[in-house]
Structure formats: C-alpha cells, structure tokens
Amino acid sequence: MNQGVKTTKNNGAHIIVVGNEKGGSGKSTSAMHIVVSLLERGFTVAIIDLDARQKSLARYIENRQDYAAEHGLKLTMPDAHVLPRSEEGSAAEMEQKDEENLLTLIGNLQNEYDYILIDCPGSDTFLSRVAHMSADTLITPVNDSFVDVDLLAKVNPDTYQVEKLSLYSEMVWEARKKRALKDRGTIDWVVMRNRTSALDAKNKRRVHEVLNQLQKRVAFRYVPGLGERVIYRELFPKGLTLVDFRDSGNQKMTMSHVAARQEIRRLMDDLKLAGWHKAAAAAE
Ligand SMILES: Nc1ncnc2c1ncn2[C@@H]1O[C@H](COP(=O)(O)OP(=O)(O)O)[C@@H](O)[C@H]1O
Ligand SMILES: [Mg+2]
C-alpha cells in the first residue's frame, strides 16, 4: 500500500519498543498513534504485540481492517503480529524459546519494513526484556502521577529529590549493557508524558520537575507527549486515529482535535526517528 520512504538506516528496520512495567499508562494508545503517523508519512510498518492477554494494539488494528472493509475505505495498514509467551518446559527452556521466537520474528520482518514497533505488556516478562534489548528507540509513557514516576526512581517525599533508581530503570540499564555487548548498539530512551490533564497544576509541575531531574541521571530524553483527550480513546472501535481524519470522510474537527494533532506531530518530531525528518520535510 505504501511506497516506503527509505530510512537512513541500511541494516534493516528501525525498532521502536513501547514499554513500561505498568498497565494503563498508554503504551498501546501511543503505539497506535505512532504507527499510523509513520504509515501516513509513507513508511512501511510491522507491529509485534507482546501483550498476548489484552492484545490492545492488535485489536485496534483488527478494528481498523474491519472498519475499512465495511465502509469501503482505503486505510493505511501495518503488518500485525501477536507473540504469546512460551508455556512448555522448564523456566529456562521457556525463556530460551521466547528469545528465539522474538528474535526470529524480528529477523523475518527486519528487511521487509522501515519500522518494527513492539508493544510490551504492563509487567516484567522475559519477552519484554528481549524486546527492550532489541530497541533502537524505547518509548515509555508515564502518567502525571508519582505512582508512575516510582517505577523510574525513588523520590524523597519531602524534597522531591531523586534518591535511587527503581525496577524499570534498572531493567533498561541491563538491556543497554547487554545491547552494547551484543552489537555495540545504543538505545535511545524517550520518556513521554501521557494523559497530562489540564487541571492539577501543582502535581503536574512536581512530576515535571522530577522527570526533568531524572533524565540526566537515568539517561533518557523527556518529552511532553500527549494530553488527556477523549479523541485518543473514542476511535478505538473504528480502529482510527486523528491522523486518519483526512482519509476517513467527514469528521468535524474541534479545537481539541487540532491541539491533539499538533501534540502527535510534536511527539513524532521529538522521537527523532531515523528518516522521519527527511520524510516530514519532503511532505511539507
Ligand atoms: N492520552 C490519552 N487520553 C485519554 N485516554 C487515554 C490516553 N492514553 C490512553 N488512554 C486510555 O487509557 C487506557 C489505558 O491505555 P492503554 O493504551 O491501553 O495503556 P497500556 O497499553 O499502557 O496498558 C485506555 O482506556 C485508553 O483508551
Ligand atoms: Mg497495552
């Protein structure tokens, strides 16, 4: 369907992993908006849904296929895969199988697509670890809450200073080390805020300050991300996103929709993905 704008990488697809050991932070929603933005720019995209229980991203895409077929629409479509965890053998055997399955799938897709996006479950699974190690870009959505920040670092309750790293950032550090040893690759880790509310100014500012401090210590790039908006969730049954509005008939654009489009566009720019800026400039 897409002509495929060539990325600047010549050794295969750029791998984007969306991860956070917490359910409900907006991984699948952000993932879908990123996928459709890439497709809209003419890139070819494959997705791997590792959350085989919820399959939110794969379901979003199924809804998109059904909706396009029912309404005779020609919508951009990624190649979608769901990879469940292995369930047979000893723990070590299952891990070995998981690693093999994911690396084989990535290997098969790597030369076919510009981007591979992997959506992780909201828990620490071995498959998710292998995905993190394979990432060129890791995107972690966090909500405006210290419960979410706690997965990145422990924060002093009085001063809001960062005291030590938490489970998830340690896992990413491990992934970075293993990756460097494996192929000297680096992982560009982007922490994006999601569901930022228009209210609660004090809490919002504190979360912002802590994430801002943390980005130097933990070596991620902290970007504004997406606000809390109905439009990010209401199109799921149709499999659409705001990015499709031009393609999908007469949708009325409100001010919030326009702001949302700008947020998504800004997020895509902030990700600094291989080939994105060139393709974006060509599309202007
Ligand atoms: N920016 C947003 N604005 C409004 N609702 C959102 C936003 N991001 C996610 N949601 C909603 O929050 C819930 C959890 O999002 P989801 O993407 O499934 O998270 P995860 O994949 O991290 O578990 C869903 O109901 C989703 O529609
Ligand atoms: Mg999800």
Coordinates of C-alpha atoms and ligand atoms in Angstrom, one line a residue:
M1 CA 0.0 0.0 0.0
N2 CA 2.8 2.4 0.9
Q3 CA 5.7 3.2 -1.4
G4 CA 8.0 3.1 1.6
V5 CA 10.2 6.1 2.2
K6 CA 13.7 4.7 2.8
T7 CA 15.1 5.2 6.3
T8 CA 18.6 6.4 6.8
K9 CA 19.4 3.0 8.4
N10 CA 20.6 0.5 5.9
N11 CA 20.9 -2.6 8.1
G12 CA 17.1 -3.2 8.3
A13 CA 14.1 -1.8 10.1
H14 CA 14.4 0.7 13.0
I15 CA 13.0 -1.0 16.0
I16 CA 10.7 1.0 18.3
V17 CA 9.7 -0.6 21.6
V18 CA 6.9 0.9 23.7
G19 CA 7.4 -0.3 27.3
N20 CA 6.6 0.5 30.9
E21 CA 6.1 -2.1 33.6
K22 CA 2.7 -0.7 34.4
G23 CA -0.7 -1.3 32.8
G24 CA -2.8 1.7 31.7
S25 CA 0.0 4.2 31.2
G26 CA -1.0 4.5 27.5
K27 CA 1.5 2.2 25.7
S28 CA -0.9 0.7 23.2
T29 CA -2.7 4.0 22.6
S30 CA 0.6 5.9 22.0
A31 CA 1.8 3.0 19.9
M32 CA -1.2 3.1 17.6
H33 CA -0.8 6.8 17.0
I34 CA 2.9 6.5 16.3
V35 CA 2.2 3.6 13.8
V36 CA -0.5 5.5 11.9
S37 CA 1.7 8.6 11.8
L38 CA 4.6 6.6 10.3
L39 CA 2.2 4.9 7.8
E40 CA 0.8 8.3 6.8
R41 CA 4.3 9.5 6.0
G42 CA 4.7 6.6 3.6
F43 CA 6.8 4.3 5.8
T44 CA 6.1 0.6 5.9
V45 CA 5.5 -0.7 9.5
A46 CA 5.2 -4.1 11.2
I47 CA 3.9 -4.4 14.7
I48 CA 4.5 -7.1 17.3
D49 CA 2.1 -7.2 20.2
L50 CA 3.7 -8.9 23.2
D51 CA 0.7 -8.3 25.4
A52 CA -1.0 -11.5 24.2
R53 CA -3.6 -11.3 27.0
Q54 CA -5.0 -7.9 26.2
K55 CA -3.8 -7.6 22.6
S56 CA -4.9 -3.9 22.6
L57 CA -2.7 -2.8 19.7
A58 CA -3.5 -5.9 17.6
R59 CA -7.3 -5.4 18.4
Y60 CA -7.0 -1.7 17.4
I61 CA -5.6 -2.8 14.1
E62 CA -8.2 -5.6 13.6
N63 CA -10.9 -2.9 14.2
R64 CA -9.2 -0.8 11.5
Q65 CA -9.2 -3.6 9.0
D66 CA -12.9 -4.4 9.7
Y67 CA -13.9 -0.7 9.5
A68 CA -12.1 -0.1 6.3
A69 CA -13.7 -3.2 4.7
E70 CA -17.2 -2.4 5.9
H71 CA -17.0 1.2 4.7
G72 CA -15.0 0.6 1.6
L73 CA -12.2 2.8 2.8
K74 CA -8.6 2.5 1.8
L75 CA -6.7 2.9 5.1
T76 CA -3.0 2.6 5.7
M77 CA -2.3 -0.7 7.4
P78 CA 0.6 -2.1 9.3
D79 CA 1.6 -5.8 9.2
A80 CA 0.4 -7.1 12.6
H81 CA 1.8 -10.0 14.7
V82 CA 0.9 -11.2 18.2
L83 CA 3.6 -13.2 20.0
P84 CA 2.4 -15.1 23.1
R85 CA 4.8 -16.3 25.8
S86 CA 6.0 -19.9 25.6
E87 CA 4.2 -22.2 28.0
E88 CA 6.0 -25.5 27.8
G89 CA 9.1 -26.8 29.5
S90 CA 11.2 -25.5 32.4
A91 CA 11.5 -21.8 33.2
A92 CA 14.9 -21.8 31.4
E93 CA 13.5 -23.6 28.4
M94 CA 10.6 -21.2 28.1
E95 CA 13.0 -18.2 28.3
Q96 CA 15.1 -19.7 25.6
K97 CA 12.1 -20.3 23.4
D98 CA 10.8 -16.8 24.0
E99 CA 14.1 -15.3 23.0
E100 CA 14.3 -17.5 19.9
N101 CA 10.7 -16.7 18.9
L102 CA 11.1 -12.9 19.2
L103 CA 14.5 -12.7 17.5
T104 CA 13.4 -14.9 14.7
L105 CA 10.2 -12.8 14.1
I106 CA 12.3 -9.6 14.2
G107 CA 14.8 -11.2 11.8
N108 CA 12.0 -12.1 9.4
L109 CA 10.5 -8.6 9.4
Q110 CA 13.7 -6.6 9.6
N111 CA 14.4 -6.5 5.8
E112 CA 10.8 -6.1 4.8
Y113 CA 9.8 -3.0 6.7
D114 CA 11.1 0.5 7.6
Y115 CA 9.9 0.2 11.2
I116 CA 9.1 -2.5 13.6
L117 CA 7.1 -1.4 16.6
I118 CA 6.9 -3.7 19.6
D119 CA 4.1 -3.1 22.2
C120 CA 5.0 -4.6 25.6
P121 CA 2.7 -5.8 28.4
G122 CA 2.5 -3.9 31.6
S123 CA 4.6 -6.4 33.5
D124 CA 8.1 -7.6 33.6
T125 CA 8.2 -10.6 31.3
F126 CA 11.2 -12.2 29.7
L127 CA 9.8 -11.5 26.2
S128 CA 9.6 -7.9 27.2
R129 CA 13.2 -7.9 28.3
V130 CA 14.4 -9.3 25.0
A131 CA 12.3 -6.6 23.2
H132 CA 13.9 -3.9 25.3
M133 CA 17.4 -5.2 24.4
S134 CA 16.5 -5.0 20.7
A135 CA 15.2 -1.4 20.7
D136 CA 16.7 1.3 18.7
T137 CA 14.2 3.7 20.3
L138 CA 12.5 2.9 23.6
I139 CA 9.3 4.9 24.4
T140 CA 8.0 4.9 27.9
P141 CA 4.7 6.7 28.5
V142 CA 4.1 7.9 32.1
N143 CA 1.0 9.4 33.6
D144 CA 1.1 12.6 35.7
S145 CA 1.4 10.6 38.9
F146 CA 4.1 9.7 41.4
V147 CA 2.9 6.2 41.2
D148 CA 4.2 6.1 37.6
V149 CA 7.4 8.0 38.4
D150 CA 8.1 5.5 41.2
L151 CA 8.8 2.8 38.5
L152 CA 11.7 5.0 37.3
A153 CA 13.1 6.3 40.5
K154 CA 12.5 6.6 44.2
V155 CA 11.8 10.2 45.1
N156 CA 12.3 11.8 48.6
P157 CA 8.8 12.6 49.9
D158 CA 9.8 15.9 51.4
T159 CA 12.3 17.3 48.9
Y160 CA 11.1 15.5 45.8
Q161 CA 14.8 14.8 45.0
V162 CA 15.7 11.6 43.2
E163 CA 17.1 9.1 45.7
K164 CA 17.7 5.9 43.7
L165 CA 16.7 4.1 40.5
S166 CA 13.8 1.8 40.6
L167 CA 13.0 -1.5 39.0
Y168 CA 12.1 -0.4 35.5
S169 CA 15.1 1.9 35.0
E170 CA 17.4 -0.8 36.3
M171 CA 15.9 -3.2 33.8
V172 CA 16.5 -0.7 31.0
W173 CA 20.1 -0.3 32.2
E174 CA 20.6 -4.0 32.0
A175 CA 19.1 -4.0 28.5
R176 CA 21.5 -1.2 27.5
K177 CA 24.5 -3.1 28.8
K178 CA 23.6 -6.3 27.1
R179 CA 22.8 -4.5 23.9
A180 CA 26.2 -2.7 23.9
L181 CA 27.9 -6.1 24.4
K182 CA 25.9 -7.8 21.7
D183 CA 26.3 -5.4 18.8
R184 CA 27.6 -2.1 20.3
G185 CA 24.1 -0.7 19.7
T186 CA 22.6 2.1 21.7
I187 CA 19.0 2.5 22.9
D188 CA 17.6 6.0 22.6
W189 CA 15.2 6.0 25.6
V190 CA 12.4 8.6 25.4
V191 CA 10.1 9.1 28.4
M192 CA 6.9 10.8 27.2
R193 CA 4.1 12.0 29.4
N194 CA 0.7 10.8 28.6
R195 CA -2.8 11.8 29.7
T196 CA -1.5 15.1 31.0
S197 CA -4.5 16.9 32.5
A198 CA -5.4 20.5 32.0
L199 CA -6.0 20.6 35.8
D200 CA -3.9 19.8 38.9
A201 CA -1.2 22.3 38.2
K202 CA 0.8 21.7 41.3
N203 CA 1.1 17.9 41.0
K204 CA 1.8 18.3 37.3
R205 CA 4.6 20.8 37.9
R206 CA 6.2 18.5 40.5
V207 CA 6.0 15.4 38.3
H208 CA 7.6 17.6 35.5
E209 CA 10.4 18.7 37.8
V210 CA 11.2 15.2 38.9
L211 CA 11.2 13.8 35.4
N212 CA 13.4 16.7 34.3
Q213 CA 16.0 15.9 37.0
L214 CA 15.8 12.2 36.3
Q215 CA 16.5 12.5 32.6
K216 CA 20.2 13.4 33.3
R217 CA 20.7 10.7 35.9
V218 CA 19.0 7.9 34.1
A219 CA 19.9 9.0 30.5
F220 CA 16.5 9.3 28.9
R221 CA 15.1 12.1 26.9
Y222 CA 12.0 13.5 28.5
V223 CA 9.4 14.9 26.0
P224 CA 5.9 16.4 26.6
G225 CA 3.9 13.7 24.9
L226 CA 0.1 13.6 24.8
G227 CA -2.6 15.2 26.9
E228 CA -5.7 13.6 28.4
R229 CA -8.3 13.8 25.5
V230 CA -11.4 11.8 24.6
I231 CA -10.3 11.7 21.0
Y232 CA -7.3 9.4 21.9
R233 CA -9.7 6.7 23.1
E234 CA -13.0 7.1 21.3
L235 CA -11.8 6.0 17.9
F236 CA -10.6 2.5 19.1
P237 CA -13.8 0.7 17.9
K238 CA -13.3 2.0 14.4
G239 CA -9.6 1.4 14.5
L240 CA -9.0 5.1 13.5
T241 CA -6.8 7.8 14.9
L242 CA -6.9 11.6 14.4
V243 CA -4.1 11.2 12.0
D244 CA -6.6 9.4 9.6
F245 CA -9.2 12.1 9.6
R246 CA -8.4 13.3 6.2
D247 CA -8.8 9.8 4.8
S248 CA -12.0 8.7 6.6
G249 CA -14.8 11.0 5.4
N250 CA -16.5 13.9 7.1
Q251 CA -15.2 14.2 10.7
K252 CA -15.8 17.5 12.4
M253 CA -12.5 19.0 13.8
T254 CA -12.8 20.7 17.1
M255 CA -10.2 22.9 18.8
S256 CA -9.2 19.9 21.0
H257 CA -8.7 17.8 17.8
V258 CA -6.5 20.4 16.3
A259 CA -4.5 20.6 19.5
A260 CA -4.2 16.8 19.6
R261 CA -2.9 16.7 16.0
Q262 CA -0.3 19.2 17.0
E263 CA 0.7 17.1 20.0
I264 CA 1.0 14.0 17.9
R265 CA 3.1 15.8 15.3
R266 CA 5.3 17.2 18.0
L267 CA 5.7 13.8 19.6
M268 CA 6.8 12.4 16.2
D269 CA 9.3 15.1 15.8
D270 CA 10.6 14.7 19.4
L271 CA 11.2 11.0 18.8
K272 CA 13.9 11.9 16.2
L273 CA 13.4 8.6 14.4
A274 CA 15.6 7.6 11.5
G275 CA 14.3 9.1 8.3
W276 CA 11.3 10.9 9.9
H277 CA 12.6 14.4 9.5
K278 CA 13.6 13.9 5.9
A279 CA 10.2 12.4 5.1
A280 CA 8.4 15.2 7.0
A281 CA 10.3 17.9 5.2
A282 CA 9.5 16.2 1.8
A283 CA 5.8 16.1 2.8
E284 CA 5.6 19.9 3.6
Ligands
LIG1 N1 -3.9 10.5 26.1 C1 -5.0 9.8 26.5 N2 -6.2 10.5 26.6 C2 -7.2 9.8 27.0 N3 -7.3 8.5 27.3 C3 -6.2 7.8 27.1 C4 -5.0 8.4 26.7 N4 -4.0 7.4 26.6 C5 -4.6 6.3 27.0 N5 -5.9 6.4 27.3 C6 -6.8 5.4 27.8 O1 -6.2 4.9 28.9 C7 -6.5 3.5 29.0 C8 -5.1 2.7 29.0 O2 -4.4 3.0 27.8 P1 -3.6 1.8 27.1 O3 -3.0 2.5 25.9 O4 -4.4 0.6 26.9 O5 -2.4 1.6 28.1 P2 -1.4 0.4 28.3 O6 -1.2 -0.2 26.9 O7 -0.2 1.1 28.8 O8 -1.9 -0.6 29.2 C9 -7.3 3.1 27.8 O9 -8.7 3.2 28.2 C10 -7.0 4.3 26.8 O10 -8.1 4.5 25.9
MG2 MG -1.3 -2.1 26.2

